[in-house]
Tab-separated table of N, CA and C in Angstrom:
chain	number	residue	atom	x	y	z
A	1	MET	N	50.042	-5.059	-160.319
A	1	MET	CA	49.460	-5.706	-159.165
A	1	MET	C	47.940	-5.562	-159.150
A	2	LEU	N	47.417	-4.397	-159.509
A	2	LEU	CA	45.967	-4.198	-159.496
A	2	LEU	C	45.327	-4.422	-160.864
A	3	ARG	N	46.094	-4.882	-161.812
A	3	ARG	CA	45.552	-5.129	-163.150
A	3	ARG	C	44.492	-6.233	-163.124
A	4	ALA	N	44.687	-7.236	-162.305
A	4	ALA	CA	43.741	-8.357	-162.232
A	4	ALA	C	42.489	-7.953	-161.457
A	5	ASP	N	41.351	-8.127	-162.106
A	5	ASP	CA	40.071	-7.790	-161.501
A	5	ASP	C	39.854	-8.539	-160.186
A	6	SER	N	40.246	-9.800	-160.138
A	6	SER	CA	40.067	-10.587	-158.910
A	6	SER	C	40.841	-9.994	-157.745
A	7	ARG	N	42.037	-9.492	-157.993
A	7	ARG	CA	42.821	-8.868	-156.916
A	7	ARG	C	42.159	-7.582	-156.445
A	8	ARG	N	41.674	-6.777	-157.390
A	8	ARG	CA	41.000	-5.531	-157.000
A	8	ARG	C	39.756	-5.836	-156.173
A	9	ARG	N	38.958	-6.794	-156.629
A	9	ARG	CA	37.738	-7.149	-155.889
A	9	ARG	C	38.064	-7.696	-154.507
A	10	ALA	N	39.079	-8.527	-154.422
A	10	ALA	CA	39.472	-9.086	-153.124
A	10	ALA	C	39.909	-7.976	-152.178
A	11	LEU	N	40.741	-7.071	-152.659
A	11	LEU	CA	41.198	-5.969	-151.805
A	11	LEU	C	40.041	-5.081	-151.377
A	12	ARG	N	39.139	-4.756	-152.314
A	12	ARG	CA	37.986	-3.919	-151.952
A	12	ARG	C	37.168	-4.582	-150.859
A	13	PHE	N	36.886	-5.868	-151.021
A	13	PHE	CA	36.101	-6.571	-150.009
A	13	PHE	C	36.824	-6.579	-148.667
A	14	LEU	N	38.110	-6.904	-148.674
A	14	LEU	CA	38.869	-6.974	-147.424
A	14	LEU	C	38.939	-5.621	-146.731
A	15	LEU	N	39.024	-4.548	-147.501
A	15	LEU	CA	39.083	-3.220	-146.901
A	15	LEU	C	37.720	-2.770	-146.380
A	16	GLU	N	36.643	-3.239	-147.006
A	16	GLU	CA	35.304	-2.902	-146.530
A	16	GLU	C	34.968	-3.646	-145.242
A	17	ASP	N	35.488	-4.844	-145.091
A	17	ASP	CA	35.238	-5.659	-143.900
A	17	ASP	C	36.572	-6.254	-143.458
A	18	PRO	N	37.331	-5.511	-142.639
A	18	PRO	CA	38.702	-5.919	-142.317
A	18	PRO	C	38.842	-7.093	-141.353
A	19	ASN	N	37.743	-7.757	-141.010
A	19	ASN	CA	37.841	-8.952	-140.174
A	19	ASN	C	38.417	-10.099	-140.995
A	20	ALA	N	38.987	-11.076	-140.313
A	20	ALA	CA	39.530	-12.247	-141.007
A	20	ALA	C	38.416	-12.939	-141.780
A	21	VAL	N	38.721	-13.311	-143.006
A	21	VAL	CA	37.748	-13.979	-143.870
A	21	VAL	C	38.409	-15.218	-144.457
A	22	SER	N	37.618	-16.260	-144.636
A	22	SER	CA	38.167	-17.487	-145.218
A	22	SER	C	38.369	-17.306	-146.721
A	23	VAL	N	39.256	-18.104	-147.272
A	23	VAL	CA	39.492	-18.068	-148.713
A	23	VAL	C	38.209	-18.437	-149.457
A	24	SER	N	37.446	-19.383	-148.936
A	24	SER	CA	36.184	-19.776	-149.578
A	24	SER	C	35.203	-18.614	-149.627
A	25	GLU	N	35.068	-17.894	-148.528
A	25	GLU	CA	34.181	-16.725	-148.487
A	25	GLU	C	34.671	-15.657	-149.456
A	26	LEU	N	35.962	-15.436	-149.488
A	26	LEU	CA	36.530	-14.449	-150.405
A	26	LEU	C	36.261	-14.851	-151.854
A	27	ALA	N	36.376	-16.132	-152.165
A	27	ALA	CA	36.081	-16.618	-153.519
A	27	ALA	C	34.623	-16.342	-153.886
A	28	ASP	N	33.717	-16.507	-152.925
A	28	ASP	CA	32.307	-16.190	-153.169
A	28	ASP	C	32.124	-14.702	-153.430
A	29	ARG	N	32.814	-13.883	-152.667
A	29	ARG	CA	32.631	-12.439	-152.745
A	29	ARG	C	33.196	-11.806	-154.007
A	30	ILE	N	34.223	-12.388	-154.589
A	30	ILE	CA	34.845	-11.752	-155.756
A	30	ILE	C	34.218	-12.186	-157.068
A	31	ARG	N	33.206	-13.008	-157.033
A	31	ARG	CA	32.645	-13.545	-158.261
A	31	ARG	C	31.769	-12.561	-159.034
A	32	ALA	N	31.240	-11.546	-158.406
A	32	ALA	CA	30.274	-10.668	-159.058
A	32	ALA	C	30.826	-9.263	-159.231
A	33	PRO	N	30.251	-8.495	-160.175
A	33	PRO	CA	30.688	-7.109	-160.323
A	33	PRO	C	30.579	-6.325	-159.022
A	34	ASP	N	29.581	-6.631	-158.200
A	34	ASP	CA	29.474	-6.005	-156.888
A	34	ASP	C	30.159	-6.926	-155.899
A	35	ALA	N	31.394	-6.583	-155.531
A	35	ALA	CA	32.207	-7.480	-154.711
A	35	ALA	C	31.595	-7.754	-153.347
A	36	GLY	N	30.652	-6.950	-152.914
A	36	GLY	CA	30.050	-7.166	-151.609
A	36	GLY	C	28.852	-8.095	-151.632
A	37	SER	N	28.429	-8.516	-152.804
A	37	SER	CA	27.236	-9.353	-152.876
A	37	SER	C	27.563	-10.804	-152.555
A	38	ARG	N	26.563	-11.508	-152.112
A	38	ARG	CA	26.721	-12.934	-151.800
A	38	ARG	C	26.026	-13.749	-152.888
A	39	ILE	N	26.418	-15.003	-153.005
A	39	ILE	CA	25.737	-15.885	-153.941
A	39	ILE	C	25.037	-16.991	-153.173
A	40	ARG	N	23.970	-17.497	-153.780
A	40	ARG	CA	23.232	-18.602	-153.161
A	40	ARG	C	24.022	-19.885	-153.342
A	41	SER	N	23.772	-20.849	-152.458
A	41	SER	CA	24.515	-22.108	-152.532
A	41	SER	C	24.267	-22.835	-153.846
A	42	ASP	N	23.080	-22.675	-154.446
A	42	ASP	CA	22.814	-23.354	-155.711
A	42	ASP	C	23.522	-22.692	-156.891
A	43	GLU	N	24.099	-21.508	-156.689
A	43	GLU	CA	24.846	-20.825	-157.735
A	43	GLU	C	26.324	-21.199	-157.711
A	44	ARG	N	26.739	-21.901	-156.690
A	44	ARG	CA	28.154	-22.258	-156.560
A	44	ARG	C	28.476	-23.392	-157.521
A	45	THR	N	29.394	-23.118	-158.420
A	45	THR	CA	29.755	-24.097	-159.439
A	45	THR	C	31.251	-24.318	-159.404
A	46	ASP	N	31.737	-25.015	-160.416
A	46	ASP	CA	33.174	-25.242	-160.521
A	46	ASP	C	33.945	-23.935	-160.601
A	47	SER	N	33.302	-22.872	-161.089
A	47	SER	CA	34.007	-21.599	-161.178
A	47	SER	C	34.415	-21.100	-159.790
A	48	ARG	N	33.657	-21.465	-158.762
A	48	ARG	CA	34.035	-21.103	-157.393
A	48	ARG	C	35.354	-21.776	-157.034
A	49	LEU	N	35.492	-23.038	-157.393
A	49	LEU	CA	36.741	-23.753	-157.148
A	49	LEU	C	37.877	-23.097	-157.926
A	50	ASP	N	37.607	-22.708	-159.161
A	50	ASP	CA	38.625	-22.022	-159.965
A	50	ASP	C	39.064	-20.720	-159.299
A	51	ARG	N	38.101	-19.951	-158.781
A	51	ARG	CA	38.441	-18.695	-158.093
A	51	ARG	C	39.274	-18.977	-156.844
A	52	ARG	N	38.880	-19.998	-156.094
A	52	ARG	CA	39.618	-20.348	-154.876
A	52	ARG	C	41.050	-20.756	-155.204
A	53	ILE	N	41.219	-21.557	-156.230
A	53	ILE	CA	42.565	-21.966	-156.642
A	53	ILE	C	43.367	-20.754	-157.092
A	54	GLY	N	42.732	-19.863	-157.862
A	54	GLY	CA	43.406	-18.643	-158.298
A	54	GLY	C	43.847	-17.786	-157.122
A	55	LEU	N	42.985	-17.682	-156.122
A	55	LEU	CA	43.346	-16.929	-154.919
A	55	LEU	C	44.528	-17.580	-154.209
A	56	LEU	N	44.424	-18.881	-153.975
A	56	LEU	CA	45.448	-19.594	-153.204
A	56	LEU	C	46.813	-19.609	-153.880
A	57	HIS	N	46.827	-19.755	-155.189
A	57	HIS	CA	48.099	-19.961	-155.885
A	57	HIS	C	48.617	-18.741	-156.630
A	58	ASN	N	47.798	-17.708	-156.753
A	58	ASN	CA	48.218	-16.554	-157.530
A	58	ASN	C	48.017	-15.248	-156.761
A	59	HIS	N	46.767	-14.873	-156.567
A	59	HIS	CA	46.449	-13.546	-156.053
A	59	HIS	C	46.885	-13.319	-154.605
A	60	LEU	N	46.563	-14.240	-153.711
A	60	LEU	CA	46.921	-14.032	-152.302
A	60	LEU	C	48.430	-14.017	-152.071
A	61	PRO	N	49.201	-14.929	-152.674
A	61	PRO	CA	50.655	-14.838	-152.489
A	61	PRO	C	51.234	-13.514	-152.995
A	62	LEU	N	50.697	-13.010	-154.112
A	62	LEU	CA	51.181	-11.732	-154.637
A	62	LEU	C	50.843	-10.589	-153.688
A	63	LEU	N	49.595	-10.541	-153.227
A	63	LEU	CA	49.185	-9.484	-152.304
A	63	LEU	C	49.949	-9.569	-150.988
A	64	GLU	N	50.208	-10.778	-150.532
A	64	GLU	CA	50.984	-10.966	-149.305
A	64	GLU	C	52.423	-10.498	-149.518
A	65	GLY	N	52.995	-10.832	-150.654
A	65	GLY	CA	54.360	-10.412	-150.965
A	65	GLY	C	54.508	-8.906	-151.056
A	66	MET	N	53.426	-8.221	-151.430
A	66	MET	CA	53.430	-6.756	-151.505
A	66	MET	C	53.151	-6.122	-150.142
A	67	GLY	N	52.878	-6.953	-149.128
A	67	GLY	CA	52.607	-6.435	-147.791
A	67	GLY	C	51.205	-5.890	-147.611
A	68	LEU	N	50.262	-6.296	-148.474
A	68	LEU	CA	48.906	-5.763	-148.420
A	68	LEU	C	47.936	-6.632	-147.632
A	69	ILE	N	48.270	-7.894	-147.455
A	69	ILE	CA	47.422	-8.806	-146.680
A	69	ILE	C	48.295	-9.694	-145.810
A	70	GLU	N	47.659	-10.280	-144.809
A	70	GLU	CA	48.263	-11.369	-144.044
A	70	GLU	C	47.424	-12.600	-144.349
A	71	PHE	N	48.078	-13.638	-144.820
A	71	PHE	CA	47.395	-14.865	-145.218
A	71	PHE	C	47.868	-15.993	-144.327
A	72	ASP	N	46.956	-16.516	-143.513
A	72	ASP	CA	47.256	-17.643	-142.634
A	72	ASP	C	46.937	-18.927	-143.397
A	73	ARG	N	47.959	-19.588	-143.868
A	73	ARG	CA	47.765	-20.781	-144.688
A	73	ARG	C	47.148	-21.943	-143.901
A	74	ARG	N	47.430	-21.995	-142.624
A	74	ARG	CA	46.892	-23.088	-141.812
A	74	ARG	C	45.375	-22.975	-141.657
A	75	SER	N	44.911	-21.794	-141.324
A	75	SER	CA	43.465	-21.604	-141.163
A	75	SER	C	42.796	-21.129	-142.450
A	76	ARG	N	43.604	-20.826	-143.454
A	76	ARG	CA	43.121	-20.307	-144.746
A	76	ARG	C	42.241	-19.083	-144.560
A	77	THR	N	42.760	-18.143	-143.760
A	77	THR	CA	42.067	-16.874	-143.566
A	77	THR	C	42.959	-15.729	-144.015
A	78	VAL	N	42.312	-14.629	-144.360
A	78	VAL	CA	42.999	-13.466	-144.906
A	78	VAL	C	42.516	-12.218	-144.182
A	79	VAL	N	43.437	-11.310	-143.882
A	79	VAL	CA	43.101	-9.988	-143.352
A	79	VAL	C	43.963	-8.959	-144.078
A	80	PRO	N	43.431	-7.746	-144.279
A	80	PRO	CA	44.248	-6.709	-144.897
A	80	PRO	C	45.226	-6.136	-143.882
A	81	THR	N	46.336	-5.625	-144.360
A	81	THR	CA	47.287	-4.937	-143.489
A	81	THR	C	46.977	-3.445	-143.514
A	82	ALA	N	47.626	-2.702	-142.639
A	82	ALA	CA	47.453	-1.248	-142.625
A	82	ALA	C	47.891	-0.638	-143.954
A	83	ALA	N	48.893	-1.224	-144.586
A	83	ALA	CA	49.383	-0.701	-145.863
A	83	ALA	C	48.313	-0.768	-146.952
A	84	ALA	N	47.435	-1.740	-146.880
A	84	ALA	CA	46.396	-1.895	-147.907
A	84	ALA	C	45.445	-0.709	-147.930
A	85	SER	N	45.202	-0.101	-146.785
A	85	SER	CA	44.250	1.015	-146.733
A	85	SER	C	44.707	2.203	-147.577
A	86	ALA	N	45.993	2.308	-147.839
A	86	ALA	CA	46.495	3.390	-148.691
A	86	ALA	C	45.979	3.261	-150.124
A	87	LEU	N	45.538	2.069	-150.508
A	87	LEU	CA	45.039	1.842	-151.864
A	87	LEU	C	43.554	2.142	-152.017
A	88	THR	N	42.868	2.455	-150.933
A	88	THR	CA	41.427	2.688	-150.994
A	88	THR	C	41.044	3.738	-152.033
A	89	PRO	N	41.678	4.923	-152.063
A	89	PRO	CA	41.300	5.912	-153.083
A	89	PRO	C	41.536	5.418	-154.515
A	90	LEU	N	42.627	4.720	-154.730
A	90	LEU	CA	42.916	4.195	-156.064
A	90	LEU	C	41.888	3.144	-156.473
A	91	LEU	N	41.549	2.245	-155.568
A	91	LEU	CA	40.540	1.223	-155.867
A	91	LEU	C	39.185	1.862	-156.167
A	92	ALA	N	38.841	2.917	-155.437
A	92	ALA	CA	37.577	3.621	-155.682
A	92	ALA	C	37.587	4.290	-157.053
A	93	ALA	N	38.705	4.879	-157.428
A	93	ALA	CA	38.807	5.525	-158.740
A	93	ALA	C	38.698	4.502	-159.867
A	94	ILE	N	39.348	3.367	-159.718
A	94	ILE	CA	39.273	2.312	-160.736
A	94	ILE	C	37.842	1.801	-160.851
A	95	ARG	N	37.194	1.611	-159.716
A	95	ARG	CA	35.814	1.112	-159.726
A	95	ARG	C	34.884	2.108	-160.415
A	96	ALA	N	35.045	3.396	-160.135
A	96	ALA	CA	34.225	4.425	-160.784
A	96	ALA	C	34.462	4.429	-162.289
A	97	PHE	N	35.698	4.299	-162.691
A	97	PHE	CA	36.041	4.248	-164.112
A	97	PHE	C	35.368	3.059	-164.788
A	98	GLU	N	35.429	1.902	-164.148
A	98	GLU	CA	34.819	0.690	-164.707
A	98	GLU	C	33.302	0.822	-164.814
A	99	ARG	N	32.692	1.458	-163.830
A	99	ARG	CA	31.233	1.619	-163.837
A	99	ARG	C	30.767	2.560	-164.942
A	100	HIS	N	31.646	3.431	-165.385
A	100	HIS	CA	31.291	4.389	-166.436
A	100	HIS	C	31.813	3.954	-167.795
A	101	GLY	N	31.947	2.646	-167.987
A	101	GLY	CA	32.294	2.120	-169.297
A	101	GLY	C	33.755	1.865	-169.538
A	102	GLY	N	34.590	2.037	-168.539
A	102	GLY	CA	36.011	1.751	-168.701
A	102	GLY	C	36.254	0.257	-168.759
A	103	THR	N	37.421	-0.117	-169.181
A	103	THR	CA	37.792	-1.527	-169.241
A	103	THR	C	39.083	-1.736	-168.495
A	104	ASP	N	39.432	-3.011	-168.289
A	104	ASP	CA	40.700	-3.353	-167.618
A	104	ASP	C	41.837	-2.760	-168.347
């Protein structure tokens, strides 16, 4: 479940800011190694659409099925569940490992 970098980045962002976020905003946030960074509008390319499609059709349904997020398909917003917070230490450990030269 956490093997995919996009899922880890999405969960980290959602846990850092547990307010409802749109799928488009989440797609912007998961694009960079620093999941909390924003991108300028002129940096938005087709890859943003690819990330959004990946979220909608792959990552979000999986995370929702695991009980880690609530995904409102009508408004296309996402919030983490209480269960997701249990993964915070694991996500932090994976991030530290990656920053020190680890790989997926």
